[in-house]
Short mmCIF file of C-alpha atoms in Angstrom, two decimals:
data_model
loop_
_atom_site.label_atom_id
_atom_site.label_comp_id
_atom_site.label_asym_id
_atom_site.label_seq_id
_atom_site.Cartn_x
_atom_site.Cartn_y
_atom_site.Cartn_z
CA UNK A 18 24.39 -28.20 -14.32
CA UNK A 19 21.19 -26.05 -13.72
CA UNK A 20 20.04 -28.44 -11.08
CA UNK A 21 18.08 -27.61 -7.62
CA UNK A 22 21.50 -26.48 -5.24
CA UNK A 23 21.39 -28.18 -2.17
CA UNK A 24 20.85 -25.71 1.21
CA UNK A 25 24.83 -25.73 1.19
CA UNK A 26 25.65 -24.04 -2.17
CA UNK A 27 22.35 -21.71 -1.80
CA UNK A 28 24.12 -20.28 1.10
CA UNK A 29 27.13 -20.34 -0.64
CA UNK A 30 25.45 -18.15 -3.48
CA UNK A 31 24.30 -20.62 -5.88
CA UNK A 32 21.13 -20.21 -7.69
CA UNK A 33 18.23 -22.45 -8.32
CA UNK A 34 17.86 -21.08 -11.84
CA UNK A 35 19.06 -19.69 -14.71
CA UNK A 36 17.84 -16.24 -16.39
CA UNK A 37 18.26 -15.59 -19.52
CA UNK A 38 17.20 -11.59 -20.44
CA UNK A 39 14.41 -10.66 -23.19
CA UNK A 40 15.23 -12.75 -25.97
CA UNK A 41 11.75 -12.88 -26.81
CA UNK A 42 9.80 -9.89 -28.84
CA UNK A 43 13.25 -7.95 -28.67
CA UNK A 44 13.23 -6.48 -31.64
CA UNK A 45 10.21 -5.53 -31.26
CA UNK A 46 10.78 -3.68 -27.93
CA UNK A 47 7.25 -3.78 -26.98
CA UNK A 48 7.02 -6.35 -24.26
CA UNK A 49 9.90 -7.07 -21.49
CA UNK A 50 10.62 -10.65 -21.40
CA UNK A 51 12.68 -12.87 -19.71
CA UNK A 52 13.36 -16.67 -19.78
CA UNK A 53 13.16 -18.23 -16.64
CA UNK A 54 14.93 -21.95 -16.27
CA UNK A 55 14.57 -24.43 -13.73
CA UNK A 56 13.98 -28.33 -13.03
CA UNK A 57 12.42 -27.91 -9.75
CA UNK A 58 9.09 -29.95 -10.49
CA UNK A 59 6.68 -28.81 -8.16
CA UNK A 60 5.34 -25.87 -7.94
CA UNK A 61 7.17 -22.66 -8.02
CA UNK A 62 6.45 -18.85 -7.18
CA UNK A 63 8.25 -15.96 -9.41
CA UNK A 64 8.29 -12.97 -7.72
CA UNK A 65 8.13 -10.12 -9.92
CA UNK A 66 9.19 -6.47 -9.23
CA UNK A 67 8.98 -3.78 -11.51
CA UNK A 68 10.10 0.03 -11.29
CA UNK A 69 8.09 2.82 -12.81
CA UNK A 70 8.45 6.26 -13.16
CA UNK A 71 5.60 8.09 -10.68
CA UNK A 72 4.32 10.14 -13.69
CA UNK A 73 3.78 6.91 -15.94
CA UNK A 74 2.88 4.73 -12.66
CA UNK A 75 -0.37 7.12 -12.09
CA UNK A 76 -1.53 5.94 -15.36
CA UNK A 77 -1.76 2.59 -14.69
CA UNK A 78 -4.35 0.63 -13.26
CA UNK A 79 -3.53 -2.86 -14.30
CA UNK A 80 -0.09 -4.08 -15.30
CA UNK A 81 -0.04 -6.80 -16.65
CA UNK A 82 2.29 -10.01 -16.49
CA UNK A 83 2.07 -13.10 -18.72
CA UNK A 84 3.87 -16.19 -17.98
CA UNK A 85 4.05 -19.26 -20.26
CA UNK A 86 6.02 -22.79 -21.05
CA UNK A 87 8.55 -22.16 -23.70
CA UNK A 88 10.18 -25.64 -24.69
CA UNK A 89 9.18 -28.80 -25.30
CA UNK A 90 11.98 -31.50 -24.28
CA UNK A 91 12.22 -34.92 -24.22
CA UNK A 92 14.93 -35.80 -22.22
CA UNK A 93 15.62 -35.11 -18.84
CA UNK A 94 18.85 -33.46 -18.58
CA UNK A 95 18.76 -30.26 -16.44
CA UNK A 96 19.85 -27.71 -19.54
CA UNK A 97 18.82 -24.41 -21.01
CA UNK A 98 16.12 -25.29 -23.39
CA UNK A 99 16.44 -24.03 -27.06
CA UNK A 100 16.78 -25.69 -30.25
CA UNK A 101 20.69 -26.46 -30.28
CA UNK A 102 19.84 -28.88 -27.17
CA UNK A 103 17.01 -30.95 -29.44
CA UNK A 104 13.85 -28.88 -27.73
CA UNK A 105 10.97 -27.60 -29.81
CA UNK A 106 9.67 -23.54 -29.32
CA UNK A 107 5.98 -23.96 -27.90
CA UNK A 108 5.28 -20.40 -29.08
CA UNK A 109 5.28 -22.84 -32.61
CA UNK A 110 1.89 -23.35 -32.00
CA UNK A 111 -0.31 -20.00 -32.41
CA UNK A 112 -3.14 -21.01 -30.03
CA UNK A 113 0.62 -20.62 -27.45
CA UNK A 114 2.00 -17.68 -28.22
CA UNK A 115 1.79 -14.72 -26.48
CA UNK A 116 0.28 -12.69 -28.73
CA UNK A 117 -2.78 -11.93 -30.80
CA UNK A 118 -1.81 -13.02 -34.39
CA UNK A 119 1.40 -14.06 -33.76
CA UNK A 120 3.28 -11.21 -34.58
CA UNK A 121 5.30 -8.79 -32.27
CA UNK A 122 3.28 -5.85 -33.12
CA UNK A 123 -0.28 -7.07 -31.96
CA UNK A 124 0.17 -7.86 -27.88
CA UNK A 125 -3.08 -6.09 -26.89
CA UNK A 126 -2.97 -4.96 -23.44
CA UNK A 127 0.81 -6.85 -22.66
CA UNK A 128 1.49 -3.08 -24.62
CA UNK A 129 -1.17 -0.93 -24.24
CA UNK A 130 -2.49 -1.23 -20.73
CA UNK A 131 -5.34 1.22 -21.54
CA UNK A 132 -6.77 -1.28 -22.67
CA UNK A 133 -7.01 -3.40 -19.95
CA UNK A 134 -10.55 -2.28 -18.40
CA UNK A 135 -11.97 -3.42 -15.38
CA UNK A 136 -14.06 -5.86 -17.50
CA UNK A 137 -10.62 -8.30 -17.52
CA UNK A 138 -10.82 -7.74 -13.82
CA UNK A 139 -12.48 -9.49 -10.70
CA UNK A 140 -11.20 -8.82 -6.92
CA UNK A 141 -8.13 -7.73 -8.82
CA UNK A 142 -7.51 -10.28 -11.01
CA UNK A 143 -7.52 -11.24 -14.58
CA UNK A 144 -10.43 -13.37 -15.20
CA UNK A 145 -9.53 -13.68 -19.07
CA UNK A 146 -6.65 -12.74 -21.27
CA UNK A 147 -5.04 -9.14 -22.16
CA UNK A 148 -3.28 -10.84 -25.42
CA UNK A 149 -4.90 -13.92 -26.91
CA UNK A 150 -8.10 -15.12 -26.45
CA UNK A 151 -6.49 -18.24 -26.76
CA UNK A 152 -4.85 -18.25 -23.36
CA UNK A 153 -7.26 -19.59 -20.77
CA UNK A 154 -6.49 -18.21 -17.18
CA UNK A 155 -6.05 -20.07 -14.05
CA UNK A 156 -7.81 -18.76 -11.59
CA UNK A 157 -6.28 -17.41 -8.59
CA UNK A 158 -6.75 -19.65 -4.94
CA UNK A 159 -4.50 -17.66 -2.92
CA UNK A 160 -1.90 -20.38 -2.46
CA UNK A 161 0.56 -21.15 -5.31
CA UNK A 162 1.67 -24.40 -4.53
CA UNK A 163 -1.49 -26.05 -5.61
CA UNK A 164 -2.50 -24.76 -9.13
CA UNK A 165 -6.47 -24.64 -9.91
CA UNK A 166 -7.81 -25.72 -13.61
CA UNK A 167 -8.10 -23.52 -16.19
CA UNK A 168 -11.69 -22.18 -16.45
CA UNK A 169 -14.47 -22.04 -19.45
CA UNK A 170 -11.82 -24.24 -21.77
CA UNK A 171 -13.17 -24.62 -25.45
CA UNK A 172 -11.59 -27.22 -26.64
CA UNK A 173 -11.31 -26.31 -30.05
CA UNK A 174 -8.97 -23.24 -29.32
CA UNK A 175 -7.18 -24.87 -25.94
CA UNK A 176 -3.74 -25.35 -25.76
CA UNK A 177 -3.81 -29.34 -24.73
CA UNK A 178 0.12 -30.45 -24.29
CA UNK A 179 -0.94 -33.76 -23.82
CA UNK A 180 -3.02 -34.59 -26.65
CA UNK A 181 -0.84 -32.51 -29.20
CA UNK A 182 2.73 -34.44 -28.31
CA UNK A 183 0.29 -37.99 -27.72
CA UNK A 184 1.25 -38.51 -24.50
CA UNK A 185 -2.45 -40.70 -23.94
CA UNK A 186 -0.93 -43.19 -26.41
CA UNK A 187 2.64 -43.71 -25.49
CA UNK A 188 4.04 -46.93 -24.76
CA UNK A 189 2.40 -48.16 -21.29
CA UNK A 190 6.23 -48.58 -19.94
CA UNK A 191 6.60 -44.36 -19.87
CA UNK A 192 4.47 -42.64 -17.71
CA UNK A 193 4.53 -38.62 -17.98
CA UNK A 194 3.69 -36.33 -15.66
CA UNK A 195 1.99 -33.15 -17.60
CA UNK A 196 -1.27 -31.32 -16.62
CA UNK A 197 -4.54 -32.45 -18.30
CA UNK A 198 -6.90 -28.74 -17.74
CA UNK A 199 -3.62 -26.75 -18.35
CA UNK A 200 -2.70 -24.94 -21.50
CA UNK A 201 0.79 -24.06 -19.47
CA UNK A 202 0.17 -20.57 -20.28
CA UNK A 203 -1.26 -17.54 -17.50
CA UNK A 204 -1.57 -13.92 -17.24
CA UNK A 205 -2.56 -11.92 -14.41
CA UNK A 206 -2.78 -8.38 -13.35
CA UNK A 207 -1.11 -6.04 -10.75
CA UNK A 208 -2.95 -3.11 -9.51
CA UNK A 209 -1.43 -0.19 -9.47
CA UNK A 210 -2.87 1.88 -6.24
CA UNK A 211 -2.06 4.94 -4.88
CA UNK A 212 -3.27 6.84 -2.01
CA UNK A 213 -2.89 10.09 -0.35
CA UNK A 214 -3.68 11.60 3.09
CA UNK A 215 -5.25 15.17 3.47
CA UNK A 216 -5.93 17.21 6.49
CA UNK A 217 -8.27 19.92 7.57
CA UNK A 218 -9.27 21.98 10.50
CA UNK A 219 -12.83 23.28 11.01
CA UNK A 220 -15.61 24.87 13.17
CA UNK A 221 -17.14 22.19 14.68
CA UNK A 222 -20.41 21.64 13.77
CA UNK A 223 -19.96 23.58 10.22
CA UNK A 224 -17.68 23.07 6.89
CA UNK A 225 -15.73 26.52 7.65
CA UNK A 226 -12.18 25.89 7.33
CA UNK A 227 -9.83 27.62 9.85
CA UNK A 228 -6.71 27.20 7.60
CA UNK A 229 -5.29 25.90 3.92
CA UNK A 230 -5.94 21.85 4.22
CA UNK A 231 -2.71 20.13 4.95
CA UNK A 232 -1.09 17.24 2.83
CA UNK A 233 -0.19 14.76 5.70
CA UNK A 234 0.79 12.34 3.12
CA UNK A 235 1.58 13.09 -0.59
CA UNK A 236 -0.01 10.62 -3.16
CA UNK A 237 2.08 7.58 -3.19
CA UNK A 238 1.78 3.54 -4.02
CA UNK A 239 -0.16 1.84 -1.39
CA UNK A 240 2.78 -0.57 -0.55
CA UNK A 241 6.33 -0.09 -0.03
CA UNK A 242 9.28 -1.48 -1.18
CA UNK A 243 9.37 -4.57 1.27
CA UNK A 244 5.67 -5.09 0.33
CA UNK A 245 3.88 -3.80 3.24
CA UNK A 246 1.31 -1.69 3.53
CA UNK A 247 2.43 1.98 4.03
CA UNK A 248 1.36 4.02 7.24
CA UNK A 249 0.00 7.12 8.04
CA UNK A 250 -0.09 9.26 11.13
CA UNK A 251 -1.60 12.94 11.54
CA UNK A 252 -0.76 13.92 14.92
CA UNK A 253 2.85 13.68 15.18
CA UNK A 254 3.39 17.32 15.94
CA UNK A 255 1.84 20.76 16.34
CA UNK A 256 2.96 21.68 12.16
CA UNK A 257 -0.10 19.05 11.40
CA UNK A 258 -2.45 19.21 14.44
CA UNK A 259 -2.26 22.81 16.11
CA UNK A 260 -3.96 23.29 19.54
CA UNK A 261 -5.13 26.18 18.57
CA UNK A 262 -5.76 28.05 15.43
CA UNK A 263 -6.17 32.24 15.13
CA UNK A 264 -8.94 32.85 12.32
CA UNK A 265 -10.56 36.35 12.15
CA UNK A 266 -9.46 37.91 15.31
CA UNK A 267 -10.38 34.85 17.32
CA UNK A 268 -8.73 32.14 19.06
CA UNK A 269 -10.04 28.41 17.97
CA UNK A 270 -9.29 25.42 20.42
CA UNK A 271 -8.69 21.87 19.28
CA UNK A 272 -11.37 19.40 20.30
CA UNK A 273 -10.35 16.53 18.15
CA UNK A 274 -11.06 14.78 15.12
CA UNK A 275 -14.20 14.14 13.31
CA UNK A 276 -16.46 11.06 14.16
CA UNK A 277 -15.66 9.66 10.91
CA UNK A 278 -12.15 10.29 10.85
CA UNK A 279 -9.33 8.17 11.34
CA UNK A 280 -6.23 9.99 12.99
CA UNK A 281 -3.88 7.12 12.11
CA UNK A 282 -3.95 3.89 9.94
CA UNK A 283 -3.15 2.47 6.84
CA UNK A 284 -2.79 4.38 3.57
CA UNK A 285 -6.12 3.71 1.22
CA UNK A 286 -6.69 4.15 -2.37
CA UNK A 287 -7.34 7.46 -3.46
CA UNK A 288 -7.63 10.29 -0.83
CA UNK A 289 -8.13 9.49 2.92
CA UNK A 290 -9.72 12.84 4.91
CA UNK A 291 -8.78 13.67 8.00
CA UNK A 292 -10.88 16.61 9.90
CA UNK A 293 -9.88 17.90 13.02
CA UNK A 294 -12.64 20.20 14.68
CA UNK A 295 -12.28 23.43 16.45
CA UNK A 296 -14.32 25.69 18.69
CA UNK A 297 -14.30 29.54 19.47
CA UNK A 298 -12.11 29.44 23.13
CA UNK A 299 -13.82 31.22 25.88
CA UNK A 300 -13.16 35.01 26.34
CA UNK A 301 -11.64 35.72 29.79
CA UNK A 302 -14.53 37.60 32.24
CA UNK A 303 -12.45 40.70 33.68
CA UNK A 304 -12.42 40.62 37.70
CA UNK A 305 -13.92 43.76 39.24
CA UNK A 306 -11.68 45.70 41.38
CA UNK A 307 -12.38 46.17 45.31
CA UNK A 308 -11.02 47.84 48.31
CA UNK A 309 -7.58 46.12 49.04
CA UNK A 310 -9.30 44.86 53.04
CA UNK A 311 -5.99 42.60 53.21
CA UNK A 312 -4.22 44.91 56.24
CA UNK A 313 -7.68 46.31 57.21
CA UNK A 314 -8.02 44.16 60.51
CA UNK A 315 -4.38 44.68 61.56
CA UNK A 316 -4.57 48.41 61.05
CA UNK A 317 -7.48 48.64 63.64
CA UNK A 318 -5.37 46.64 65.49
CA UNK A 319 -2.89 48.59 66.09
CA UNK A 320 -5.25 51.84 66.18
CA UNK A 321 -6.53 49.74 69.05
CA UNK A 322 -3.95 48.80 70.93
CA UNK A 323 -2.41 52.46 70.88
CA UNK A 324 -5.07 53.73 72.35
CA UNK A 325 -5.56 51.44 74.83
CA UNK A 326 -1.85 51.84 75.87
CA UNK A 327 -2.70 55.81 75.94
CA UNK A 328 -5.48 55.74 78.32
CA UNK A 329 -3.28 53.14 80.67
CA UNK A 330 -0.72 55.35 80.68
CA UNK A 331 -3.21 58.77 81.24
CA UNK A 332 -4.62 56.78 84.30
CA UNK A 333 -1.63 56.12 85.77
CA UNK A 334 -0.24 59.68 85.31
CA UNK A 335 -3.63 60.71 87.11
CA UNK A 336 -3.58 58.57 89.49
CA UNK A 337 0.24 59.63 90.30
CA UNK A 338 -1.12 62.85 91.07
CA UNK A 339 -3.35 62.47 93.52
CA UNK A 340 -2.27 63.49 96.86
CA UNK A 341 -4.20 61.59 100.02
#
């Protein structure tokens, strides 16, 4: 039973689907595929995480993902789809499959995303399809759980489930549920960013650089594992923001950063400048040296008070001596 768990068994470990690996194009080994099943019927949200090598990642602008219905089934038995359960292959039908011609050698830009050019691309996403022209793209709203129209349909080359397997002239007793504008097929596009933070330290007011620029942040995806944005910070000690900087036999003193610079934030695409600025710090004036005065009045002082203690005494030895 591949049925929707109930909040019990999902915290017991159950799933709400069943994954079956790259049974699709695997001889091929050109595209990574998987088969997703489910009988949840709303809508649903696939989240998708992929691990590249850095040195293959920085050639990548666009990655592209391509999602599609597989089977056709009639009943309504929660089951893996495939043809030993009665189910007919939707990639039967060439204006379905994933690829150009039909053939596992031809996926366009699902292989080679060099080819996917920023002409596929608006506000970073796929406005029309890597693969098959056939495959009309949904455009994005921002919210999955209600699923726009396919866009600029021609209905000679659309993939229209409902009109193919007559579902407009069944018997009026069976009423289907299946989406009219829809040819149950997407692709989109993942940017691949990167960004990297660089500081330097110059004479303010001039482009002179006081020392070698430093690499506050080394170039890196945008987002990190969990999804968020990643961080930067250039001040979090004296190794990237020196008070002051020796250059030439001179002493330079911070004053800050730059007007346009942004000390700390989050990491941008490509590479985010940081400038510090520096000016010349002010030579010390030397004191001239005076006559040390500190003791002066105390030494007169005493000069004065010895004297006056010698001419008391003198006066009173001469005034012993006088005889009346």
């Amino acid at each position: 039973d591949y049925g929707i768990p109930t909040a019990e068994e999902l915290a017991a470990g159950k799933k709400a689907y069943t994954l079956s690996g790259n049974d699709y194009l695997q001889d091929a080994e050109i595209v990574k595929s998987y088969n997703l099943y489910t009988t949840q019927n709303n809508s649903q949200a696939v989240l998708v995480q992929v691990t590249i090598p850095m040195d293959q990642a920085k050639n990548i602008k666009y990655l592209p993902l391509d999602a599609r219905a597989e089977w056709k089934a009639s009943d309504g038995t929660s089951t893996v789809r495939g043809y030993e359960s009665g189910c007919q292959s939707l990639e039967e039908y060439i204006n379905h499959t994933v690829t150009m011609n039909g053939g596992p050698e031809n996926v366009g830009g699902l292989s080679d995303v060099s080819l996917i050019t920023d002409e596929y691309v608006n506000d970073g996403h796929l406005i029309k399809s890597v693969s098959n022209p056939n495959t009309y793209i949904t455009p994005n709203n921002g919210d999955w759980r209600t699923i726009p129209n396919d866009t600029d349909i021609n209905a000679s080359t659309f993939f229209n489930y409902v009109d193919i397997f007559t579902l407009r002239r069944s018997s009026p007793a069976t009423t289907y549920y299946a989406p009219v504008s829809e040819d149950m097929a997407d692709q989109d596009v993942s940017m691949v960013q990167f960004g990297d933070v660089v500081v330097d330290y110059v004479i303010q007011g001039t482009s002179t650089q006081l020392q070698p620029s430093y690499v506050d942040t080394t170039l890196r995806p945008l987002f990190n594992a969990d999804g968020s944005l990643g961080m930067y910070d250039t001040a979090e000690n004296t190794s990237e923001l020196p008070q002051t900087i020796a250059y030439n036999g001179d002493v330079y003193n911070l004053v800050g950063p730059s007007e346009t610079s942004l000390v700390s934030g989050l990491l941008l695409e490509g590479t985010t400048h940081v400038v510090y600025e520096y000016v010349l710090a002010p030579v010390p004036t030397p004191t001239p040296k005076t006559a040390d005065t500190t003791n002066l009045s105390g030494y007169v002082a005493a000069i004065l008070a010895a004297f006056i203690g010698f001419t008391i005494t003198a006066v009173n030895r001469y005034k012993s001596n006088q005889i009346f």
